[in-house]
Amino acid sequence: MRISRSKMIPVAALALLALVGALVAGLVLRMGTPAVSPLATRQLAAAADQQPINNTEQLLWQYQDRVRQSPDDVNSYAVLGNIYLQRARETGDPSYYGKAEAVFAEALKRDPQNIEALIGKGSLALSRHQFQEALALGQQAASLNPTIPRIYGVIADAQTELGMYDEAIQTLQKMVDMRPDLSSYSRISYMRELHGDIPGAISAMQGAVNAGGPASENTQWVRVQLGNLYFNQGNLAEAEHEYQQALYQLPGYVYATAGVARVRAAQGQYNEAVALYNQAIAQIPLPEFVIALGETQEAAGQTADAAKQYELVQAMQQLFKANGVDTDLELALFDADHGRDVQGTLALARSAYERRPSVKGADTLAWALFKAGQPAEARRYSDQALRLGTQDALMLYHAGVIAQAQGDSAAARDYLKRALTLNPHFSPLFALRAQQTLAELGSTATK
Amino acid sequence: MRRWLLPALFAIMLVIAHPPLHAEAHPLGNFTVNHYSRIDVGRDAVQVRYIVDMAEIPAFQERQAIDTDGDGQVNDAEQSAYLSKQAAVLVGGLHLTVDNAPVELRAVDQSLTFPVGQGGLVTLRLVLNLAAPLTPATAPIAIGYRDTNFAERIGWREIIVRPLDGVVLGDSTAPTQDQSDELRSYPQDMLSNPLDVREARFTMTLGAITAGNTANASGVAVPSRDRAIDSFAALIASKELTPPIMLLSLLLAFGLGAAHALTPGHGKTIVAAYLVGSRGTARHAIFLGITTTVTHTLGVFLLGLITLFISRFILPEQLYPWLEFLSGVMVLGIGLLLFRSRLMQLLGRTRAHAEHEHGHGHDHDHDHDHNHGHEHDHDHAHGHSHDHDHGHSHMPPGVNGQPVTWRSLLALGISGGLLPCPSALVVLLSAIALHRVAFGMLLIVAFSIGLAGVLTGIGLLLVYARQFFERFPTDGRLLRALPVASAGIVTVAGLVIAAGALVQAGLLRV
């Protein structure tokens, strides 16, 4: 075939351009068109009388079968482990963690350098709050293959929780340069939030929501985080909008239900808040939901009911202890607020901070120290907690109360004012106390 | 296709994209509520043994509710008050139907215990024995059972159905053996999933009474979930690549490609419209097929590369609609151009632009010289341009559409292969993820060949059908309009693609 040269270049250029464009178009188009292959028809028929199946669940069967059929296929173990982790997130059922651990072990037994299994094991360690181990696994994976963005997600999460913020920022930069997606955007958002850049955090989290993820649960998770950012700014309307959106996309999503409950409590609609928290707890009784329910009931004057929730949280802690699980920062904070054993709580907060010297860890330790009557040391740690400039009303409230205990009224007023300006509804219990303390400080100052 | 494709894509994405850390996710166990139903079907009654096993945390919550006087202890009076109230609630959540009519289950006896659990806490175990009468009949009775208690709560849900003596069960969806020993031990295998069976259906007929026989196997049913979700994409993950497996995979890929070509769309309309509108020959059809194969293969490779590359800079989800729009506009443009020139032809005004088409005329005479092409074969021999040729064709106007040019054939072949099937893309991406790139590429080639084979076949069919059609002494009015109509189809296809893209981008509402 001969074509004159002058015609060839535009033709070739057009062909190439068309190729690029229509290729992608084809992909999208095909995904949108219910084209049915004979094979798929049979599968559809087989699945027809089933209830709507969640994608993750379907994958789970698929990969379980694959592992059963070829027990030496390292990659199938690794993928299955990651599916278990996703399933644990979706259902809140921690028994998947044990299964994930077992399949990762099988994969690494066959190939100690399998990247997917190492990354998965790192994620698992993060879920179990074993941050040092997660960091080590992430670094091992990165040394084997530095081109996979997910590895940096594991490393950055571990570094953040371990208080290594400068390192975490570098890691995140590397990650987002490789791939700007839900995973990297949501982490950037958290990093910005910690550094007090709430508008930046919101825009990054919005980016994460827009990017979406393969699993709807992930997208709705970041949407709830976006709602939380709005909430922390005191923007209840936007916060509720995001929570409701998440509920619309994923009906019954507990984190979104709890978000709406939080908004209701902030609006003073305690009965509705309590009902929603109860609904969330009926699905997955996470301690954070139970604590929030108790505090809402206490704010509503239902102290007997609140006491029941606090008892329940203590029962949960008993269980953690029995299972050898490190008590979480949030539970240490709960102890400081509602527990009776002040010294025990302090010891707990200290050991938690040792393992996890993050700003949240410092805030918890500061609060435990304050409750134990050591305001001077408490002040040191509350300064630590605010060293990044985090705009968190509860942390500012803690700093204000600690400053007051130290006799530093000016700082106390400043912190409390900032907390209340940031979000006048930050907690059903403590927002009110912040106002009272501020009023006291105001009156003493005028005297 | 979408149903299996999305999971496959999802698996790849799971490996590529990673969800964020749920900062407060706990390794918290101990909050399941587990249920168990054992249905024993006798000749004149259905007995249900219903067990609820609450782990430590729900048990703790439940005890708070049981402890009505708030002294922190559960005394006998509180316990029995709770049990009778709770039994009624639980029975209300169980639905038994006999021949589709609801039947009331009555409690025969009930018990509540608090077995010791972890951390000094207790668990809760509630056992109900229920019964409903049956009217013996000779015809098979259809029985259904559904457990709606604690529907939202995570937990093990198990139902077994056993025939008692003198009863034969058929079509049972439930097994006769339990796995959890009445919720006393749960399988811990890493490949097992928590059972989640919420209903059972079966039929019963009366059988011979054999003394001493409790459960026979007639009710055994295979668990109904079909887990064989195989796909083209699954080929890539075949465990070991022995030659037979490879050959089989390639054959399968070929077959899938062929099957895929038969699905709607896929440029077939465009190809068909073109071949019918123009004076296509068998060679054209074959050439088209080859072009399609090559384009499709290259297309998938290129798209894979682009996907991997572009996703570093731009969110792919935001990019797709725009690229789709772009390609839609391009198809639209091609369609409009075709439409215009063919319309002009139809109106006999082709001479107008015959003059400036001269540069590229002397190509491959070898193909246009077929039986039916009696008006323009000589042109090629003389090396004139095609457009020019039929400009002064001496045939009745319109019997010939725009004659086939190799250039436009190539363009068409490309557009036919341009719309790659995403499952091919999935294969490539999984091949990359699983470090089996070469094998993945091979599979895609096989897939493309299958695809193109069918397209070629359709093309040939059309060519011969048209030749057959032409033998009839019609005045060709229909044939005359065909090229224009086919150009119209191409145009509409472009419009649809572009509009679809805008809808996806959220700029257009349907």
Coordinates of C-alpha atoms in Angstrom, one line a residue, chain A residues 153-424:
Chain A
G153 CA 0.7 4.1 52.6
V154 CA 1.6 1.5 55.2
I155 CA 4.9 3.3 56.1
A156 CA 3.3 6.7 56.3
D157 CA 0.5 5.5 58.5
A158 CA 3.0 3.8 60.9
Q159 CA 5.2 6.9 60.9
T160 CA 2.2 9.2 61.6
E161 CA 1.1 7.1 64.6
L162 CA 4.6 6.9 65.9
G163 CA 4.9 10.7 65.8
M164 CA 7.5 10.7 63.0
Y165 CA 5.7 13.5 61.2
D166 CA 8.5 14.8 59.0
E167 CA 9.3 11.4 57.8
A168 CA 5.6 10.7 57.2
I169 CA 5.3 13.8 55.1
Q170 CA 8.2 12.7 52.9
T171 CA 6.7 9.3 52.5
L172 CA 3.3 10.7 51.6
Q173 CA 4.9 13.0 49.1
K174 CA 6.5 10.0 47.4
M175 CA 3.2 8.2 47.5
V176 CA 1.1 10.9 46.0
D177 CA 3.7 11.6 43.3
M178 CA 3.3 8.0 42.3
R179 CA -0.5 7.9 42.4
P180 CA -3.0 10.6 43.4
D181 CA -5.9 8.5 44.6
L182 CA -8.2 7.8 47.5
S183 CA -5.4 6.3 49.5
S184 CA -2.9 9.1 49.1
Y185 CA -5.4 11.9 49.3
S186 CA -7.1 10.7 52.5
R187 CA -3.7 10.4 54.1
I188 CA -2.6 13.9 53.0
S189 CA -5.9 15.2 54.4
Y190 CA -5.1 13.7 57.8
M191 CA -1.6 15.1 57.7
R192 CA -3.0 18.6 56.9
E193 CA -5.5 18.2 59.6
L194 CA -2.8 17.4 62.2
H195 CA -0.9 20.5 61.1
G196 CA -4.0 22.7 61.5
D197 CA -4.8 23.2 57.9
I198 CA -8.5 22.4 58.0
P199 CA -9.4 23.9 54.6
G200 CA -6.5 22.0 53.0
A201 CA -7.6 18.9 54.8
I202 CA -11.2 19.3 53.5
S203 CA -10.1 19.8 49.9
A204 CA -7.8 16.8 50.0
M205 CA -10.5 14.6 51.6
Q206 CA -12.9 15.9 49.0
G207 CA -10.4 14.7 46.4
A208 CA -10.3 11.3 48.0
V209 CA -14.1 11.1 47.9
N210 CA -14.0 12.1 44.2
A211 CA -11.3 9.6 43.4
G212 CA -13.5 6.9 44.9
G213 CA -12.3 3.4 45.4
P214 CA -12.9 -0.1 44.1
A215 CA -14.9 -0.8 47.2
S216 CA -17.8 1.4 48.1
E217 CA -17.0 1.0 51.7
N218 CA -13.7 2.8 51.3
T219 CA -15.3 5.7 49.5
Q220 CA -17.9 6.0 52.2
W221 CA -15.2 5.8 54.9
V222 CA -13.4 8.8 53.5
R223 CA -16.7 10.6 53.1
V224 CA -17.4 10.1 56.8
Q225 CA -13.9 11.5 57.4
L226 CA -14.8 14.5 55.3
G227 CA -18.0 14.9 57.4
N228 CA -15.8 14.7 60.6
L229 CA -13.6 17.5 59.3
Y230 CA -16.7 19.7 58.7
F231 CA -17.9 18.7 62.2
N232 CA -14.6 19.7 63.8
Q233 CA -15.0 23.1 62.2
G234 CA -18.5 23.4 63.7
N235 CA -20.1 23.2 60.3
L236 CA -22.9 20.8 61.3
A237 CA -24.9 21.2 58.0
E238 CA -22.1 20.2 55.8
A239 CA -21.1 17.4 58.2
E240 CA -24.6 16.0 58.2
H241 CA -24.7 16.3 54.4
E242 CA -21.7 14.1 54.0
Y243 CA -22.9 11.5 56.6
Q244 CA -26.3 11.3 54.9
Q245 CA -24.6 10.9 51.5
A246 CA -22.6 8.0 52.9
L247 CA -25.8 6.5 54.3
Y248 CA -27.5 6.9 51.0
Q249 CA -24.6 5.2 49.1
L250 CA -24.2 2.5 51.7
P251 CA -27.3 2.1 53.8
G252 CA -26.8 1.3 57.4
Y253 CA -23.1 2.3 57.3
V254 CA -22.4 2.4 61.0
Y255 CA -19.7 5.1 60.9
A256 CA -22.1 7.4 59.1
T257 CA -24.9 6.6 61.5
A258 CA -22.7 7.5 64.4
G259 CA -21.8 10.7 62.5
V260 CA -25.4 11.7 62.2
A261 CA -25.9 10.9 65.9
R262 CA -23.0 13.2 66.7
V263 CA -24.6 16.0 64.7
R264 CA -27.9 15.5 66.5
A265 CA -26.2 15.6 69.9
A266 CA -24.5 18.8 68.9
Q267 CA -27.9 20.2 67.9
G268 CA -29.2 19.3 71.3
Q269 CA -31.6 16.6 69.9
Y270 CA -30.5 14.1 72.5
N271 CA -33.2 11.6 72.0
E272 CA -32.6 11.2 68.4
A273 CA -28.8 11.1 69.0
V274 CA -29.3 8.3 71.6
A275 CA -31.5 6.3 69.2
L276 CA -29.0 6.6 66.4
Y277 CA -26.0 5.6 68.6
N278 CA -28.0 2.6 69.8
Q279 CA -28.6 1.7 66.2
A280 CA -24.9 1.8 65.5
I281 CA -24.0 -0.1 68.6
A282 CA -26.6 -2.8 67.8
Q283 CA -24.6 -3.4 64.6
I284 CA -21.0 -3.1 65.8
P285 CA -20.5 -2.1 69.4
L286 CA -17.3 -0.2 69.0
P287 CA -16.1 1.4 72.2
E288 CA -16.0 4.8 70.6
F289 CA -19.7 4.6 69.9
V290 CA -20.5 3.4 73.4
I291 CA -18.5 6.2 74.9
A292 CA -20.2 8.8 72.7
L293 CA -23.6 7.4 73.7
G294 CA -22.8 7.6 77.4
E295 CA -21.6 11.1 77.1
T296 CA -24.7 12.1 75.2
Q297 CA -26.9 10.5 77.8
E298 CA -25.0 12.2 80.5
A299 CA -25.4 15.6 78.8
A300 CA -29.1 14.8 78.5
G301 CA -29.3 14.2 82.2
Q302 CA -29.8 10.4 81.9
T303 CA -27.0 9.6 84.3
A304 CA -28.2 6.1 85.1
D305 CA -28.2 5.1 81.4
A306 CA -24.9 6.8 80.9
A307 CA -23.4 4.8 83.8
K308 CA -24.5 1.6 82.0
Q309 CA -22.6 2.6 78.9
Y310 CA -19.5 3.4 80.9
E311 CA -19.7 0.0 82.6
L312 CA -20.0 -1.6 79.2
V313 CA -16.8 0.2 78.1
Q314 CA -15.1 -1.1 81.1
A315 CA -16.2 -4.6 80.3
M316 CA -14.7 -4.1 76.8
Q317 CA -11.4 -3.1 78.4
Q318 CA -11.5 -6.2 80.5
L319 CA -11.8 -8.2 77.4
F320 CA -9.0 -6.4 75.7
K321 CA -6.8 -7.1 78.6
A322 CA -7.7 -10.7 78.6
N323 CA -6.9 -10.9 74.9
G324 CA -3.6 -9.2 75.3
V325 CA -4.6 -6.2 73.2
D326 CA -3.0 -2.9 73.9
T327 CA -5.6 -0.5 75.3
D328 CA -6.2 2.1 72.8
L329 CA -5.6 5.9 73.3
E330 CA -9.2 6.5 73.1
L331 CA -9.9 4.1 75.9
A332 CA -7.1 5.7 78.0
L333 CA -8.8 9.0 77.4
F334 CA -12.1 7.5 78.5
D335 CA -10.5 6.2 81.6
A336 CA -9.1 9.6 82.4
D337 CA -12.6 11.1 82.0
H338 CA -14.8 8.5 83.5
G339 CA -12.6 6.0 85.3
R340 CA -12.0 5.7 89.0
D341 CA -8.4 4.4 89.0
V342 CA -6.5 7.6 88.4
Q343 CA -3.0 6.2 88.9
G344 CA -3.8 3.1 86.8
T345 CA -5.0 5.3 84.0
L346 CA -1.8 7.4 84.2
A347 CA 0.4 4.3 83.9
L348 CA -1.7 3.2 80.9
A349 CA -1.4 6.5 79.2
R350 CA 2.3 6.6 79.8
S351 CA 2.9 3.2 78.3
A352 CA 0.6 4.1 75.4
Y353 CA 2.6 7.2 74.7
E354 CA 5.8 5.3 74.8
R355 CA 4.6 3.0 72.1
R356 CA 2.9 5.7 70.2
P357 CA 4.4 9.2 70.7
S358 CA 2.0 10.9 68.4
V359 CA 0.3 14.2 69.2
K360 CA -2.9 12.3 70.2
G361 CA -0.8 10.2 72.5
A362 CA 0.7 13.3 74.1
D363 CA -2.8 14.8 74.5
T364 CA -4.0 11.7 76.2
L365 CA -1.0 11.5 78.5
A366 CA -1.4 15.2 79.4
W367 CA -5.0 14.7 80.3
A368 CA -4.2 11.7 82.5
L369 CA -1.5 13.6 84.2
F370 CA -3.9 16.5 84.9
K371 CA -6.4 14.1 86.3
A372 CA -3.7 12.7 88.5
G373 CA -3.0 16.1 89.9
Q374 CA 0.3 16.8 88.1
P375 CA -0.5 20.0 86.1
A376 CA 3.1 21.0 85.4
E377 CA 4.0 17.8 83.6
A378 CA 0.6 17.8 82.0
R379 CA 1.4 21.2 80.5
R380 CA 4.6 19.9 79.0
Y381 CA 2.7 17.1 77.2
S382 CA -0.2 19.4 76.2
D383 CA 2.4 21.7 74.6
Q384 CA 3.8 18.5 72.9
A385 CA 0.3 17.7 71.7
L386 CA -0.2 21.1 70.1
R387 CA 3.3 21.3 68.6
L388 CA 2.0 20.8 65.0
G389 CA -0.7 23.4 65.4
T390 CA -3.5 20.9 65.3
Q391 CA -6.9 22.6 65.3
D392 CA -8.7 20.1 67.5
A393 CA -11.3 21.5 69.9
L394 CA -11.0 18.7 72.4
M395 CA -7.2 19.0 72.5
L396 CA -7.4 22.8 72.9
Y397 CA -10.0 22.3 75.7
H398 CA -7.6 19.9 77.5
A399 CA -4.8 22.5 77.1
G400 CA -7.0 25.2 78.4
V401 CA -8.1 23.3 81.5
I402 CA -4.5 22.3 82.2
A403 CA -3.3 25.9 81.9
Q404 CA -6.0 27.0 84.3
A405 CA -4.8 24.4 86.8
Q406 CA -1.4 25.8 86.5
G407 CA -2.7 29.2 87.2
D408 CA -2.0 30.5 83.7
S409 CA -5.3 32.2 83.2
A410 CA -4.3 34.1 80.0
A411 CA -3.3 30.9 78.2
A412 CA -6.3 29.1 79.6
R413 CA -8.7 31.7 78.2
D414 CA -6.9 31.7 74.9
Y415 CA -7.1 27.9 74.5
L416 CA -10.7 27.7 75.6
K417 CA -11.8 30.5 73.4
R418 CA -10.0 28.9 70.4
A419 CA -11.7 25.6 71.2
L420 CA -15.1 27.1 71.3
T421 CA -14.6 29.3 68.2
L422 CA -13.4 26.3 66.3
N423 CA -16.4 24.2 67.2
P424 CA -18.9 25.3 69.8

